[in-house]
Coordinates of C-alpha atoms and ligand atoms in Angstrom, one line a residue:
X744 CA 0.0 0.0 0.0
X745 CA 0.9 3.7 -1.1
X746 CA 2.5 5.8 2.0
X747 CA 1.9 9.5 1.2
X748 CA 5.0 11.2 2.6
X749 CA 4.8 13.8 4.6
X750 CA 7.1 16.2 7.0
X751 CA 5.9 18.6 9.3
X752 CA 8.9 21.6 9.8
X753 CA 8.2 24.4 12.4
X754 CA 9.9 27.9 12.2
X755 CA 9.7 29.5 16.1
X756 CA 10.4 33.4 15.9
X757 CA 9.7 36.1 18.6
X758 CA 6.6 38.5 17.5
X759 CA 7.7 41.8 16.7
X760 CA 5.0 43.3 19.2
X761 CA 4.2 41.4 21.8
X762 CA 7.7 39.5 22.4
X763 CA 5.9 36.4 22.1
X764 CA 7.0 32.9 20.8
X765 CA 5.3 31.8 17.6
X766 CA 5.5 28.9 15.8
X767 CA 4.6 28.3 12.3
X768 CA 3.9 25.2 10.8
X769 CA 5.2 24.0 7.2
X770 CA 4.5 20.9 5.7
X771 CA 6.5 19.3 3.3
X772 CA 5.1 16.8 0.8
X773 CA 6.6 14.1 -1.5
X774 CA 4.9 13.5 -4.8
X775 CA 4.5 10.0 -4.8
X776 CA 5.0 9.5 -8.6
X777 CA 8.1 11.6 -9.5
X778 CA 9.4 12.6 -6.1
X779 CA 9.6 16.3 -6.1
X780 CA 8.5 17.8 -2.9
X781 CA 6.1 20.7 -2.3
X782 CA 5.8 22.9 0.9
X783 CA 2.3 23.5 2.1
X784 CA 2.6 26.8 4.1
X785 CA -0.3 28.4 6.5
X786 CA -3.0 30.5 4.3
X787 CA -1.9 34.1 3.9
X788 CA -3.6 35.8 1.3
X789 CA -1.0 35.1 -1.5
X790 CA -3.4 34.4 -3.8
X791 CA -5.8 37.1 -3.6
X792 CA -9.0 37.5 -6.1
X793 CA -9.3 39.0 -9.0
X794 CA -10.0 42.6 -8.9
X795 CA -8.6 43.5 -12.5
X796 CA -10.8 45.2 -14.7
X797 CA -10.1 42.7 -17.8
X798 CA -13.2 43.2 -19.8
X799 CA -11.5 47.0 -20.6
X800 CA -8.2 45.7 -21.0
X801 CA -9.3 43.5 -23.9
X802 CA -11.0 46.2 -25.5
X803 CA -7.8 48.5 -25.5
X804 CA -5.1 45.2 -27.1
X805 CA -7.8 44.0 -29.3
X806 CA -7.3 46.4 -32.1
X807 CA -4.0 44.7 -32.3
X808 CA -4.9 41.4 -31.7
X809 CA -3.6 38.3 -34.8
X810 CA -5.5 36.3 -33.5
X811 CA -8.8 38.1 -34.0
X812 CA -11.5 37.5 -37.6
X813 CA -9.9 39.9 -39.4
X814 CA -6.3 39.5 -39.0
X815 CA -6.1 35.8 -38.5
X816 CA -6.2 34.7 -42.0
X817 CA -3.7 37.0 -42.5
X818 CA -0.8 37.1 -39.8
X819 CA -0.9 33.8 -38.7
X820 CA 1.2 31.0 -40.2
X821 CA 0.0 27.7 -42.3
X822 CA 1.4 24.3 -41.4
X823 CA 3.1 22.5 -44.3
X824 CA 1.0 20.2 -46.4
X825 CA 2.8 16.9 -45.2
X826 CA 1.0 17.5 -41.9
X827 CA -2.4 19.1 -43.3
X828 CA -2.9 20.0 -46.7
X829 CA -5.3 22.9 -45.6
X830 CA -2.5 24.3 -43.6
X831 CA -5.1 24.7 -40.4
X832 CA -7.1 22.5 -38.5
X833 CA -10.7 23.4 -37.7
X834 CA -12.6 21.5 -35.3
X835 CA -16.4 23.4 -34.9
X836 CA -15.2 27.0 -33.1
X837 CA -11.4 25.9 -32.8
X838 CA -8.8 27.1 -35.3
X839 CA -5.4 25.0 -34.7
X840 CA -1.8 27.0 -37.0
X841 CA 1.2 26.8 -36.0
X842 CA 3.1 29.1 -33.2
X843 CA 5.3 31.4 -35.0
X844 CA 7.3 31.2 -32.3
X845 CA 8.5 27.4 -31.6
X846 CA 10.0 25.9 -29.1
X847 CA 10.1 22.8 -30.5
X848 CA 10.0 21.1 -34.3
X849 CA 6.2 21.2 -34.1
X850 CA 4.6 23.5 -31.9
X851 CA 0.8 24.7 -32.6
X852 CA -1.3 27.4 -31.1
X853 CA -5.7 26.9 -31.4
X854 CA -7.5 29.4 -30.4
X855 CA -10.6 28.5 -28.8
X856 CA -12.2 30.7 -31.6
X857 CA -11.2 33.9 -33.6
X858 CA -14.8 35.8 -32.4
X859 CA -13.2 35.2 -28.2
X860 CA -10.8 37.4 -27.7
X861 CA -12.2 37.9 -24.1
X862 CA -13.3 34.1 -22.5
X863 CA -13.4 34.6 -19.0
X864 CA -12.7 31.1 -16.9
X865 CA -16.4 31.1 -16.0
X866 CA -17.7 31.4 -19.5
X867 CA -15.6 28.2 -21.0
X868 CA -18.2 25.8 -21.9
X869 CA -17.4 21.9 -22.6
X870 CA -18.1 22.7 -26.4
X871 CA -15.5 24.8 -26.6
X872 CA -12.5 22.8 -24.3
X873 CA -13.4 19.9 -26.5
X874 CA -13.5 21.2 -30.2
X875 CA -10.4 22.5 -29.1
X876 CA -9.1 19.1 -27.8
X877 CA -10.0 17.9 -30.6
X878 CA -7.8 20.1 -32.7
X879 CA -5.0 19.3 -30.9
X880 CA -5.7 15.7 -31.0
X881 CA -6.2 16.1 -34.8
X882 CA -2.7 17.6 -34.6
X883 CA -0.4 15.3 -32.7
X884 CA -1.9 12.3 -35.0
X885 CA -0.9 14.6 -38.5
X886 CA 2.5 15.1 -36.8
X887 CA 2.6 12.1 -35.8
X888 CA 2.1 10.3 -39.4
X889 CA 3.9 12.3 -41.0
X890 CA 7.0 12.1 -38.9
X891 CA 7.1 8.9 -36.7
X892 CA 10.0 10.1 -34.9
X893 CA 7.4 12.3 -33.1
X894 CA 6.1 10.3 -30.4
X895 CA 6.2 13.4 -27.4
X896 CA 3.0 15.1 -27.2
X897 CA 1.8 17.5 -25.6
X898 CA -1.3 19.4 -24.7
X899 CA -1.1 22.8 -22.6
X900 CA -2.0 26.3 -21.9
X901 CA -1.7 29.7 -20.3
X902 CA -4.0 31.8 -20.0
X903 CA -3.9 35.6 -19.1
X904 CA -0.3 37.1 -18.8
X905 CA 0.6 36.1 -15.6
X906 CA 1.0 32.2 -16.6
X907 CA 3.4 33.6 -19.1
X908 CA 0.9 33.8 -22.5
X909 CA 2.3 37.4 -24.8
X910 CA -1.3 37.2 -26.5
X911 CA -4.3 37.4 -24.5
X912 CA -6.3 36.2 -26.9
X913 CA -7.4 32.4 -25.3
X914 CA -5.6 29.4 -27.2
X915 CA -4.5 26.0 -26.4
X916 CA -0.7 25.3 -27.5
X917 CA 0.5 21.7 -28.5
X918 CA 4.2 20.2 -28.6
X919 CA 4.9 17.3 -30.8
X920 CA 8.6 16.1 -30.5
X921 CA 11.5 13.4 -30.5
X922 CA 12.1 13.9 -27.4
X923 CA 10.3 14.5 -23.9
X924 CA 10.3 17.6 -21.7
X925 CA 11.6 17.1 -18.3
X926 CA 8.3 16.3 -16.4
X927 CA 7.3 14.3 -19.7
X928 CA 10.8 12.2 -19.1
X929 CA 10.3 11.6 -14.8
X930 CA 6.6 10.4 -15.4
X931 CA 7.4 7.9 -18.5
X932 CA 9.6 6.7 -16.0
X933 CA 7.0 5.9 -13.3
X934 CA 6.6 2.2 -12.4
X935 CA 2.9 1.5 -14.2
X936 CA 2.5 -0.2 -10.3
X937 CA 2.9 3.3 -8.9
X938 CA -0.1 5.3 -11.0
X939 CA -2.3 2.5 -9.8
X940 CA -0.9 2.6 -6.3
X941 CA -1.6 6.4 -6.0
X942 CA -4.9 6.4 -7.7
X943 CA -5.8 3.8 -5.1
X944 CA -4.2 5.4 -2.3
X945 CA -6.2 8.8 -2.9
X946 CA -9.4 6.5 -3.6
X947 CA -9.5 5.5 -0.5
X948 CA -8.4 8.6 1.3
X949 CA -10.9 10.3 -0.4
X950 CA -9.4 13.5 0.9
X951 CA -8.3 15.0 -1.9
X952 CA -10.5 12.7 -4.8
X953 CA -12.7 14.3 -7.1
X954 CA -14.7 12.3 -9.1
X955 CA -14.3 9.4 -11.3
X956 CA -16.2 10.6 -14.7
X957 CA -16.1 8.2 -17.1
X958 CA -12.3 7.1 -18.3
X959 CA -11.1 10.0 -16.7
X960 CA -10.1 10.6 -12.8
X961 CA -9.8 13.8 -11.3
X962 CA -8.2 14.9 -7.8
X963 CA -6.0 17.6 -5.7
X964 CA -2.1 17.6 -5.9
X965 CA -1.0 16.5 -3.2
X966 CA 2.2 17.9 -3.4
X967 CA 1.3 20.7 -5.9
X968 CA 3.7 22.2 -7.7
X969 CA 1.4 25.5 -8.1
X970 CA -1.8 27.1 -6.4
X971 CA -4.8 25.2 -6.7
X972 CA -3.3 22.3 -9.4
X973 CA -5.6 19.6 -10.2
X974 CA -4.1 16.2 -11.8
X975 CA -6.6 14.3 -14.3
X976 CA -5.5 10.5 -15.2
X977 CA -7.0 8.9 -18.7
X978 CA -6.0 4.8 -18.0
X979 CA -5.8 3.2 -21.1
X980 CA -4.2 5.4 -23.1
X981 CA -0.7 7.1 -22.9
X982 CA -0.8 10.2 -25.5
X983 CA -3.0 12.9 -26.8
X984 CA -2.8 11.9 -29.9
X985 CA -5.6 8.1 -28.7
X986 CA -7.9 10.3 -27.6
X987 CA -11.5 9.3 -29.0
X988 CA -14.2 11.9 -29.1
X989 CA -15.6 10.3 -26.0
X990 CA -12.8 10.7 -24.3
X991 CA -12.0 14.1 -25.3
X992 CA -16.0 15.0 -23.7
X993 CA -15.1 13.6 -21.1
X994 CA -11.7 15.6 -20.3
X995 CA -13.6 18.6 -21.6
X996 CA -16.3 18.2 -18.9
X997 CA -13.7 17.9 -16.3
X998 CA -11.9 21.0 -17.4
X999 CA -14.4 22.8 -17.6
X1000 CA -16.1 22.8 -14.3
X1001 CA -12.2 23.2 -12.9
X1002 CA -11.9 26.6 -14.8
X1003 CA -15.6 27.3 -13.7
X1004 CA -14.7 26.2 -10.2
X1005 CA -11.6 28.6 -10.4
X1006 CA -13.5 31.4 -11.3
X1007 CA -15.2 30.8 -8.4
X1008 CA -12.4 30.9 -6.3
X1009 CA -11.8 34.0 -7.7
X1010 CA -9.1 33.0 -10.1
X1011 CA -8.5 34.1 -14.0
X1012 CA -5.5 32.9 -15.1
X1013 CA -4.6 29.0 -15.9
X1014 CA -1.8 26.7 -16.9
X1015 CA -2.8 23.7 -17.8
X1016 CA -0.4 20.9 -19.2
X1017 CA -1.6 17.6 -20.8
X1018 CA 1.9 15.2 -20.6
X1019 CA 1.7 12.6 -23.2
X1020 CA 4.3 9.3 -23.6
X1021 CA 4.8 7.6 -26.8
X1022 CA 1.3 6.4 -27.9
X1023 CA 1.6 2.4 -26.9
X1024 CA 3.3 3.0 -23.5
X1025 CA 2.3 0.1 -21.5
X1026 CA 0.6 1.1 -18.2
X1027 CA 1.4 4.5 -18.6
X1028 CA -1.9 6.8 -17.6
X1029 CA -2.3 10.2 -19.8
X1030 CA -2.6 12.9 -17.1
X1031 CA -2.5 16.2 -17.1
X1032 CA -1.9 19.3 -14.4
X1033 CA -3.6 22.3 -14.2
X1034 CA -3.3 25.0 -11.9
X1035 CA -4.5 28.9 -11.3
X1036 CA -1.8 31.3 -11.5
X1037 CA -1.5 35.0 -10.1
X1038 CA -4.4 37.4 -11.0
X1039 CA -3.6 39.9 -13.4
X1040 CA -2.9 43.7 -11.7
X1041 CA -0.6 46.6 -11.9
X1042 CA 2.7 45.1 -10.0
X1043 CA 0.9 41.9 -9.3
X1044 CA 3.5 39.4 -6.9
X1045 CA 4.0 36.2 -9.4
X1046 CA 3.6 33.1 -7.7
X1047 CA 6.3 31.5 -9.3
X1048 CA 9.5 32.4 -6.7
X1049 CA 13.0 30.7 -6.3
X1050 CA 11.4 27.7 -4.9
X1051 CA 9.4 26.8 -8.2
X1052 CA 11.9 28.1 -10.7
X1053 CA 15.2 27.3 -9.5
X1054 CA 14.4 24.6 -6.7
X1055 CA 11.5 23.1 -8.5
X1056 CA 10.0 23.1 -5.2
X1057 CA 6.1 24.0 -5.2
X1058 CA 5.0 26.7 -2.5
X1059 CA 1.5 27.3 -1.6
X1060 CA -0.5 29.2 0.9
X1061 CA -4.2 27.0 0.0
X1062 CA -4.1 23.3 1.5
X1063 CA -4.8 20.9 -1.4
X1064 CA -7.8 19.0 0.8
X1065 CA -9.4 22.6 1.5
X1066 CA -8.9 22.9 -2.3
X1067 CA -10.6 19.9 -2.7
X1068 CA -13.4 20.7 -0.5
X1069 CA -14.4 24.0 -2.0
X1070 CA -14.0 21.9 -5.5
X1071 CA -15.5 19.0 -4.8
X1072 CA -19.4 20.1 -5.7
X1073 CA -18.5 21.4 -8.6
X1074 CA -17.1 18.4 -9.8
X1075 CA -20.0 16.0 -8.8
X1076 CA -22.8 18.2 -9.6
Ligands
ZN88 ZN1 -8.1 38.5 -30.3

């Protein structure tokens, strides 16, 4: 049986006021599948709610905006006929090109649809999430017929500036490559014994559990990485590019009500990051991340400090089971 690891630290200080001892209480979490730990500090406010006007700040980039009707066609590049002889991929609102600016030999960007510049996360609906899937699905299997050598996909997002996206315009962005990224490379590594032993483990526990919908499995990190992060597990399949319709509805659904549910919380701005192995992996589960990032205002305090970006050590102030307990009717309604 699974053991989730945990230590508890305690930092004593004297209070600057009254001269009094205080203690403070830091837990310290193992992820039980790649073994990076997380610290789970007492709330403070270091995620506060969005107070940003961004209706009015997508009126004033619009104008500019490539990604909008009328510019789309135009400034945004076509993928060479070997991988779709239409040079896009449209999947009902969804309109998949590639990203002018690659970080890999084939990296996309869909926007959810030209006509959304603005999507706030309450507004995305499952029609949307899934067309868009389904894009990116429609992707990784051109890529991946046309040059078997691409076996790493990828499915992922940010949303708003804060989780690092230049456009604000909403969009998906897919990787399809040789080789893995780094979390990509620790999870194909996992023991297939280990996925099952968590799932289990947090089955029973029911602490941090979601909901089982369908294929799909969705709980609470818990040893996130970043504030709020989900983790969805697909068994049965190891890439993006196996997903069947059904299944893309049924990760759709999921997503959904988590970007509802964060909108809830207060929360507008998402990464999200889908980790494919080669398709075929045996007993490797797709799963994905996702995870709200720092409201958008004028000298806003990013959540990513020297813990997450040069310790790779996550750092949050929300407990993943209270997480999971303001989530949870959301995701069985
Ligand atoms: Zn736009």
């Amino acid at each position: 049986m699974l053991e989730l690891e945990r230590t508890i630290l305690t930092a004593e200080m004297i209070a600057p006021d009254t001269g009094e001892l205080i203690s403070t209480r830091i837990e310290v979490r193992v992820d039980p599948l790649t073994g990076h730990t997380s610290r789970i500090v007492p709330s403070r406010g270091l995620m506060p709610p969005n107070e940003f006007d961004l209706e009015a700040f997508a009126r004033e980039n619009q104008p500019r905006c490539p990604f909008c009707p009328d510019r789309i066609e135009r400034l945004t590049p076509r993928l060479p006929s070997a991988i779709d002889p239409d040079g896009r991929i449209a999947r009902g609102e969804a309109l998949l090109f590639p990203n002018l600016h690659a970080y890999s030999s084939h990296s996309c960007v869909s926007v959810y649809s030209p006509r959304l510049h603005y999507l706030p996360l309450g507004q995305f609906t499952e029609r949307l999430m899934a067309d868009n899937l389904a894009a990116q699905v429609g992707y990784a299997k051109a890529v991946m017929a046309a040059e078997p050598d691409a076996r790493w996909a990828s499915i992922n997002a940010h949303h708003m500036l804060p989780s690092g996206s230049s456009l604000f315009h909403p969009h998906l962005q897919g990787v399809v490559d040789c080789r893995p990224t780094t979390l990509q490379r620790l999870l194909a590594q996992v023991p297939a014994a280990h996925f099952v032993a968590y799932l289990d483990a947090e089955r029973r526990s029911g602490e941090r559990f979601l909901v089982r919908e369908g294929r799909v499995e969705w709980l609470v990190s818990f040893a996130p990485i970043a504030p709020a992060e989900l983790r969805a597990f697909v068994v049965g399949v190891s890439s993006p590019a196996e997903l069947d319709d059904e299944l893309i509805a049924e990760l759709a659904n999921g997503l959904t009500r988590a970007l509802n549910a964060y909108a809830e919380l207060g929360y507008e701005s998402f990464n999200l990051a889908m980790y494919g192995a080669p398709p075929g992996t045996a007993g490797y589960p797709l799963n994905l991340r996702i995870a709200c990032r720092s409201n958008l205002r004028p000298f806003y305090r990013s959540d990513s400090t020297f813990l997450e970006r040069l310790h790779w050590e996550g750092a949050v102030d929300l407990a993943p089971e209270d997480v999971a307990d303001r989530l949870r009717d959301r995701f069985r309604a």
